[in-house]
């Protein structure tokens, strides 16, 4: 206080004193020493009862009379007291009494910085479009500071200053204009809310300040286009995917807000068709709405655009790769094909060329072809997709004449697809098979005396080839049998393989023969094979037994001698006979047919031995005549008879005497012959004479009748057609040499062989009436067989009954036969018609050359 007092400017005027005190002085603070300043004594003051007169003013100051000083009675607030008025002073009067004195005192109140700047509102809000241009001004609120002068508002500051700067302008009235200026454009997208602090400071010591908050809300403007997240999107989709499949989802972002940031997507393809395939949804999802085929389009480029509602847009593209699905079967196309192939085609002969395509990709389109197994073909691939089907091994039409070749091609997809074609290939025949006979050799039987031309047997050969190559013809290989060409025995039908006998076969002449038949096919060149055929001729009982002993002649006598002393079982003689047939047909049995005394002799059934069966007695006649029949065992059986003369006598003279009455002398024989010839001549003469007479009578009568009927036609004799006797077939020249050993007890060991010359003398049919029937049968077939058989003398003797029928004909008779044959009728037939069987006296001329053989 002392200090203040000392240094306060002190203005003392007469009667008027001024003091200056700062405001806010505490109570009791000394304002001024008036005693001194007024030059008054303290006593005076006390005596004068000095007091302060303030008028209306509140009592801020009081007077201390004891001390003579003015004191702060009440705290003084200049702002309250004076507001903005300056100077601010309290006007006082001190009044003294005794003398009354009046002193004016002015107390100036000086300002101290006791008030800070303040704003009316605590905050200030702005909404500024982000598009506001720089330099835009925004008026700010002024601050208020109750202090004055230096203590008043001195300056403002705004923080931060990123977008705005403060502009403070002093106005004429000393106030300041506070503005905020946009010096950098706003970006809502960067900073949507900006908060600033405006600070006002005063100039006092210490400086005081006040602040206000400024909130700037940046309003959005569509200043940002949408932006796709990727410049290119990639998607893959399998072909044949279902409609509605999502490929991908694209997205674009827009920094703007609200409606300015609302994005819509669209396909912006210039190719219309794309929009038929793809669609983009609002949320950016790209879906498939059409069909996708890898084989048509392997990838797509879809342009897309994103637009916000302000019309700003961005574009991007989607590259869609189509993934192949194995949805195409391989396609087989036949380029060339042969339907036929020769069976002898060499390996690797191309049959079919074909190509295979599969539009699928990679493995799905990689095709592999194969054919069914176990067929002689193979597939070869020459270049891509080209295949040939070739023969792989030998073909044989005979085992397989046709092939169904199935070619299957499958691709490498999973699952694999395949397709196939079936080709039918015919194998053409090549003549590669020779005819094959059913058997390696044949054996056939034929019964002798067969009909010429009869079929014996059939050979069959087959040929595995086809058609002409399998047409077998049969050819008789040229060989000879006993020097005779085989073709005169048999013939073969070329077509049927039937073997025919050319003529009648005779077992007694040939028992078997063999020949070769060749079967040849019709191929070119032809193939052939041969087979051996053996023909076995079977015997027929066509020969009767022939008695070799005793030798029989018509006119001779042979007698066996039996001594009267012969015992029972005495071997008289043995009949020896043979049969040229064989087997059963040659089994001979001997029986006694007739006998002078049946009780005396028996014939061994098997051996032909004639033995006595009882003791010979004196009563027995010397001449015994036995007729033995020899039969063979054939069916039917044939037989021969032999007459055995037995003389029962003890001595030869006895025999002679007994036999002399027989005209068996040679002379007698000659006489007999003579008489016989004579008789024959007489009979013939008589017969011819009668014939001439009869004919003469007949002619005479006929002439008589012709004259009566004025007819003079000559008589034409009737002759039958010419008949040839020289048939090539059927007559077998036959010479049989009987090498029979006749040693059994035979005193006649000499054989008589029938010479070839004797054939001419005697031709006869050995068969009896049965043979005659056969002749007639054959005759109906227009054939005639003369069997010129064994014409030996003893044979003739056996055949006496047959002679009548079939002995050789006299030349005259032959003429008759020729005449009859000219007539077309068979001689036998003709004879039958005339009812005149052939008479032996007509035909027979023979010699009786036998002789009587005496024993020993
Ligand atoms: C007011 O303050 C600003 C910066 O805050 C300054 O540049 C300026 O000079 C000051 N004015 C006075 C009168 O102090
Ligand atoms: C081949 O096919 C045809 C027709 O399907 C059939 O008639 C024939 O028998 C077949 N051939 C073979 C050898 O399988
Ligand atoms: C029959 O064929 C064989 C071979 O199969 C041959 O050796 C033979 O000479 C042939 N014979 C005839 C008579 O052709």
PDB file of N, CA, C and O in Angstrom, residues 582-623:
ATOM      1  N   UNK A 582     -18.340-171.105-105.312  1.00  0.00           N
ATOM      2  CA  UNK A 582     -17.535-171.161-104.103  1.00  0.00           C
ATOM      3  C   UNK A 582     -18.445-171.141-102.895  1.00  0.00           C
ATOM      4  O   UNK A 582     -19.636-170.846-102.986  1.00  0.00           O
ATOM      5  N   UNK A 583     -17.867-171.443-101.799  1.00  0.00           N
ATOM      6  CA  UNK A 583     -18.594-171.403-100.534  1.00  0.00           C
ATOM      7  C   UNK A 583     -19.679-172.451-100.506  1.00  0.00           C
ATOM      8  O   UNK A 583     -19.488-173.580-100.958  1.00  0.00           O
ATOM      9  N   UNK A 584     -20.789-172.053 -99.954  1.00  0.00           N
ATOM     10  CA  UNK A 584     -21.929-172.948 -99.852  1.00  0.00           C
ATOM     11  C   UNK A 584     -22.319-173.493-101.215  1.00  0.00           C
ATOM     12  O   UNK A 584     -22.740-174.636-101.328  1.00  0.00           O
ATOM     13  N   UNK A 585     -22.154-172.633-102.199  1.00  0.00           N
ATOM     14  CA  UNK A 585     -22.562-173.048-103.537  1.00  0.00           C
ATOM     15  C   UNK A 585     -21.702-174.188-104.072  1.00  0.00           C
ATOM     16  O   UNK A 585     -22.027-174.780-105.085  1.00  0.00           O
ATOM     17  N   UNK A 586     -20.594-174.437-103.410  1.00  0.00           N
ATOM     18  CA  UNK A 586     -19.703-175.494-103.872  1.00  0.00           C
ATOM     19  C   UNK A 586     -19.630-176.637-102.875  1.00  0.00           C
ATOM     20  O   UNK A 586     -18.818-177.541-103.031  1.00  0.00           O
ATOM     21  N   UNK A 587     -20.436-176.532-101.850  1.00  0.00           N
ATOM     22  CA  UNK A 587     -20.480-177.660-100.900  1.00  0.00           C
ATOM     23  C   UNK A 587     -21.314-178.762-101.524  1.00  0.00           C
ATOM     24  O   UNK A 587     -22.511-178.596-101.744  1.00  0.00           O
ATOM     25  N   UNK A 588     -20.675-179.856-101.752  1.00  0.00           N
ATOM     26  CA  UNK A 588     -21.386-180.929-102.476  1.00  0.00           C
ATOM     27  C   UNK A 588     -21.818-182.022-101.512  1.00  0.00           C
ATOM     28  O   UNK A 588     -21.141-182.322-100.532  1.00  0.00           O
ATOM     29  N   UNK A 589     -22.958-182.585-101.851  1.00  0.00           N
ATOM     30  CA  UNK A 589     -23.410-183.760-101.098  1.00  0.00           C
ATOM     31  C   UNK A 589     -23.839-184.829-102.114  1.00  0.00           C
ATOM     32  O   UNK A 589     -24.306-184.497-103.207  1.00  0.00           O
ATOM     33  N   UNK A 590     -23.659-186.026-101.741  1.00  0.00           N
ATOM     34  CA  UNK A 590     -23.886-187.156-102.659  1.00  0.00           C
ATOM     35  C   UNK A 590     -24.988-188.013-102.103  1.00  0.00           C
ATOM     36  O   UNK A 590     -25.041-188.292-100.905  1.00  0.00           O
ATOM     37  N   UNK A 591     -25.880-188.360-102.989  1.00  0.00           N
ATOM     38  CA  UNK A 591     -26.976-189.243-102.555  1.00  0.00           C
ATOM     39  C   UNK A 591     -27.208-190.296-103.634  1.00  0.00           C
ATOM     40  O   UNK A 591     -26.992-190.045-104.816  1.00  0.00           O
ATOM     41  N   UNK A 592     -27.693-191.383-103.163  1.00  0.00           N
ATOM     42  CA  UNK A 592     -28.040-192.461-104.092  1.00  0.00           C
ATOM     43  C   UNK A 592     -29.450-192.199-104.574  1.00  0.00           C
ATOM     44  O   UNK A 592     -30.382-192.110-103.784  1.00  0.00           O
ATOM     45  N   UNK A 593     -29.578-192.065-105.876  1.00  0.00           N
ATOM     46  CA  UNK A 593     -30.911-191.734-106.371  1.00  0.00           C
ATOM     47  C   UNK A 593     -31.668-193.001-106.803  1.00  0.00           C
ATOM     48  O   UNK A 593     -32.803-193.188-106.441  1.00  0.00           O
ATOM     49  N   UNK A 594     -30.999-193.735-107.565  1.00  0.00           N
ATOM     50  CA  UNK A 594     -31.610-194.988-108.015  1.00  0.00           C
ATOM     51  C   UNK A 594     -30.555-196.076-107.878  1.00  0.00           C
ATOM     52  O   UNK A 594     -29.366-195.803-107.997  1.00  0.00           O
ATOM     53  N   UNK A 595     -31.029-197.279-107.638  1.00  0.00           N
ATOM     54  CA  UNK A 595     -30.082-198.395-107.557  1.00  0.00           C
ATOM     55  C   UNK A 595     -30.822-199.676-107.920  1.00  0.00           C
ATOM     56  O   UNK A 595     -32.027-199.781-107.695  1.00  0.00           O
ATOM     57  N   UNK A 596     -30.081-200.612-108.531  1.00  0.00           N
ATOM     58  CA  UNK A 596     -30.657-201.904-108.842  1.00  0.00           C
ATOM     59  C   UNK A 596     -31.066-202.585-107.545  1.00  0.00           C
ATOM     60  O   UNK A 596     -32.144-203.128-107.424  1.00  0.00           O
ATOM     61  N   UNK A 597     -30.188-202.416-106.606  1.00  0.00           N
ATOM     62  CA  UNK A 597     -30.516-202.966-105.288  1.00  0.00           C
ATOM     63  C   UNK A 597     -30.129-201.933-104.253  1.00  0.00           C
ATOM     64  O   UNK A 597     -28.955-201.705-103.985  1.00  0.00           O
ATOM     65  N   UNK A 598     -31.114-201.276-103.759  1.00  0.00           N
ATOM     66  CA  UNK A 598     -30.841-200.183-102.813  1.00  0.00           C
ATOM     67  C   UNK A 598     -30.214-200.667-101.527  1.00  0.00           C
ATOM     68  O   UNK A 598     -29.520-199.933-100.855  1.00  0.00           O
ATOM     69  N   UNK A 599     -30.459-201.932-101.234  1.00  0.00           N
ATOM     70  CA  UNK A 599     -29.972-202.417 -99.950  1.00  0.00           C
ATOM     71  C   UNK A 599     -28.506-202.776 -99.981  1.00  0.00           C
ATOM     72  O   UNK A 599     -27.905-203.066 -98.971  1.00  0.00           O
ATOM     73  N   UNK A 600     -27.957-202.776-101.167  1.00  0.00           N
ATOM     74  CA  UNK A 600     -26.568-203.242-101.262  1.00  0.00           C
ATOM     75  C   UNK A 600     -25.547-202.109-101.136  1.00  0.00           C
ATOM     76  O   UNK A 600     -24.510-202.257-100.546  1.00  0.00           O
ATOM     77  N   UNK A 601     -25.881-200.935-101.646  1.00  0.00           N
ATOM     78  CA  UNK A 601     -24.866-199.866-101.675  1.00  0.00           C
ATOM     79  C   UNK A 601     -25.346-198.606-100.951  1.00  0.00           C
ATOM     80  O   UNK A 601     -26.550-198.338-100.847  1.00  0.00           O
ATOM     81  N   UNK A 602     -24.414-197.935-100.517  1.00  0.00           N
ATOM     82  CA  UNK A 602     -24.707-196.596 -99.965  1.00  0.00           C
ATOM     83  C   UNK A 602     -23.646-195.627-100.483  1.00  0.00           C
ATOM     84  O   UNK A 602     -22.546-196.037-100.854  1.00  0.00           O
ATOM     85  N   UNK A 603     -24.017-194.369-100.496  1.00  0.00           N
ATOM     86  CA  UNK A 603     -23.073-193.326-100.951  1.00  0.00           C
ATOM     87  C   UNK A 603     -22.761-192.420 -99.760  1.00  0.00           C
ATOM     88  O   UNK A 603     -23.680-191.960 -99.074  1.00  0.00           O
ATOM     89  N   UNK A 604     -21.494-192.217 -99.552  1.00  0.00           N
ATOM     90  CA  UNK A 604     -21.117-191.278 -98.466  1.00  0.00           C
ATOM     91  C   UNK A 604     -21.608-189.873 -98.797  1.00  0.00           C
ATOM     92  O   UNK A 604     -21.329-189.358 -99.883  1.00  0.00           O
ATOM     93  N   UNK A 605     -22.375-189.349 -97.851  1.00  0.00           N
ATOM     94  CA  UNK A 605     -23.023-188.066 -98.124  1.00  0.00           C
ATOM     95  C   UNK A 605     -22.004-186.978 -98.440  1.00  0.00           C
ATOM     96  O   UNK A 605     -22.186-186.168 -99.335  1.00  0.00           O
ATOM     97  N   UNK A 606     -20.920-186.990 -97.711  1.00  0.00           N
ATOM     98  CA  UNK A 606     -19.950-185.925 -97.871  1.00  0.00           C
ATOM     99  C   UNK A 606     -18.876-186.271 -98.901  1.00  0.00           C
ATOM    100  O   UNK A 606     -18.451-185.415 -99.659  1.00  0.00           O
ATOM    101  N   UNK A 607     -18.457-187.521 -98.893  1.00  0.00           N
ATOM    102  CA  UNK A 607     -17.270-187.819 -99.680  1.00  0.00           C
ATOM    103  C   UNK A 607     -17.575-188.537-100.991  1.00  0.00           C
ATOM    104  O   UNK A 607     -16.702-188.743-101.806  1.00  0.00           O
ATOM    105  N   UNK A 608     -18.824-188.956-101.174  1.00  0.00           N
ATOM    106  CA  UNK A 608     -19.180-189.604-102.438  1.00  0.00           C
ATOM    107  C   UNK A 608     -18.654-191.019-102.564  1.00  0.00           C
ATOM    108  O   UNK A 608     -18.632-191.579-103.650  1.00  0.00           O
ATOM    109  N   UNK A 609     -18.233-191.600-101.453  1.00  0.00           N
ATOM    110  CA  UNK A 609     -17.712-192.965-101.523  1.00  0.00           C
ATOM    111  C   UNK A 609     -18.886-193.949-101.570  1.00  0.00           C
ATOM    112  O   UNK A 609     -19.835-193.839-100.790  1.00  0.00           O
ATOM    113  N   UNK A 610     -18.791-194.864-102.508  1.00  0.00           N
ATOM    114  CA  UNK A 610     -19.835-195.893-102.634  1.00  0.00           C
ATOM    115  C   UNK A 610     -19.308-197.149-101.946  1.00  0.00           C
ATOM    116  O   UNK A 610     -18.217-197.634-102.282  1.00  0.00           O
ATOM    117  N   UNK A 611     -20.054-197.535-100.950  1.00  0.00           N
ATOM    118  CA  UNK A 611     -19.628-198.715-100.195  1.00  0.00           C
ATOM    119  C   UNK A 611     -20.787-199.704-100.117  1.00  0.00           C
ATOM    120  O   UNK A 611     -21.953-199.310-100.278  1.00  0.00           O
ATOM    121  N   UNK A 612     -20.384-200.934 -99.869  1.00  0.00           N
ATOM    122  CA  UNK A 612     -21.441-201.940 -99.679  1.00  0.00           C
ATOM    123  C   UNK A 612     -21.933-201.813 -98.259  1.00  0.00           C
ATOM    124  O   UNK A 612     -21.184-201.463 -97.348  1.00  0.00           O
ATOM    125  N   UNK A 613     -23.244-202.094 -98.138  1.00  0.00           N
ATOM    126  CA  UNK A 613     -23.760-201.999 -96.771  1.00  0.00           C
ATOM    127  C   UNK A 613     -24.189-203.382 -96.257  1.00  0.00           C
ATOM    128  O   UNK A 613     -24.677-203.514 -95.142  1.00  0.00           O
ATOM    129  N   UNK A 614     -24.085-204.337 -97.114  1.00  0.00           N
ATOM    130  CA  UNK A 614     -24.290-205.707 -96.610  1.00  0.00           C
ATOM    131  C   UNK A 614     -23.358-206.632 -97.381  1.00  0.00           C
ATOM    132  O   UNK A 614     -22.734-206.221 -98.375  1.00  0.00           O
ATOM    133  N   UNK A 615     -23.345-207.816 -96.900  1.00  0.00           N
ATOM    134  CA  UNK A 615     -22.505-208.825 -97.563  1.00  0.00           C
ATOM    135  C   UNK A 615     -23.116-209.126 -98.926  1.00  0.00           C
ATOM    136  O   UNK A 615     -24.323-209.221 -99.077  1.00  0.00           O
ATOM    137  N   UNK A 616     -22.239-209.175 -99.916  1.00  0.00           N
ATOM    138  CA  UNK A 616     -22.718-209.527-101.259  1.00  0.00           C
ATOM    139  C   UNK A 616     -23.033-211.027-101.276  1.00  0.00           C
ATOM    140  O   UNK A 616     -22.302-211.828-100.699  1.00  0.00           O
ATOM    141  N   UNK A 617     -24.185-211.327-101.887  1.00  0.00           N
ATOM    142  CA  UNK A 617     -24.544-212.751-101.946  1.00  0.00           C
ATOM    143  C   UNK A 617     -24.501-213.203-103.385  1.00  0.00           C
ATOM    144  O   UNK A 617     -24.378-212.385-104.304  1.00  0.00           O
ATOM    145  N   UNK A 618     -24.649-214.462-103.548  1.00  0.00           N
ATOM    146  CA  UNK A 618     -24.622-215.008-104.886  1.00  0.00           C
ATOM    147  C   UNK A 618     -25.838-214.606-105.670  1.00  0.00           C
ATOM    148  O   UNK A 618     -25.851-214.573-106.893  1.00  0.00           O
ATOM    149  N   UNK A 619     -26.892-214.265-104.899  1.00  0.00           N
ATOM    150  CA  UNK A 619     -28.126-213.920-105.588  1.00  0.00           C
ATOM    151  C   UNK A 619     -28.054-212.536-106.207  1.00  0.00           C
ATOM    152  O   UNK A 619     -28.829-212.206-107.084  1.00  0.00           O
ATOM    153  N   UNK A 620     -27.180-211.791-105.781  1.00  0.00           N
ATOM    154  CA  UNK A 620     -27.097-210.435-106.318  1.00  0.00           C
ATOM    155  C   UNK A 620     -26.676-210.484-107.788  1.00  0.00           C
ATOM    156  O   UNK A 620     -25.800-211.257-108.168  1.00  0.00           O
ATOM    157  N   UNK A 621     -27.355-209.637-108.565  1.00  0.00           N
ATOM    158  CA  UNK A 621     -27.040-209.603-109.984  1.00  0.00           C
ATOM    159  C   UNK A 621     -25.638-209.092-110.205  1.00  0.00           C
ATOM    160  O   UNK A 621     -25.118-208.323-109.394  1.00  0.00           O
ATOM    161  N   UNK A 622     -25.087-209.547-111.307  1.00  0.00           N
ATOM    162  CA  UNK A 622     -23.733-209.076-111.601  1.00  0.00           C
ATOM    163  C   UNK A 622     -23.767-207.601-111.950  1.00  0.00           C
ATOM    164  O   UNK A 622     -22.959-206.824-111.477  1.00  0.00           O
ATOM    165  N   UNK A 623     -24.723-207.225-112.736  1.00  0.00           N
ATOM    166  CA  UNK A 623     -24.819-205.817-113.165  1.00  0.00           C
ATOM    167  C   UNK A 623     -25.611-205.035-112.138  1.00  0.00           C
ATOM    168  O   UNK A 623     -26.763-205.363-111.857  1.00  0.00           O
TER     169      UNK A 623
END
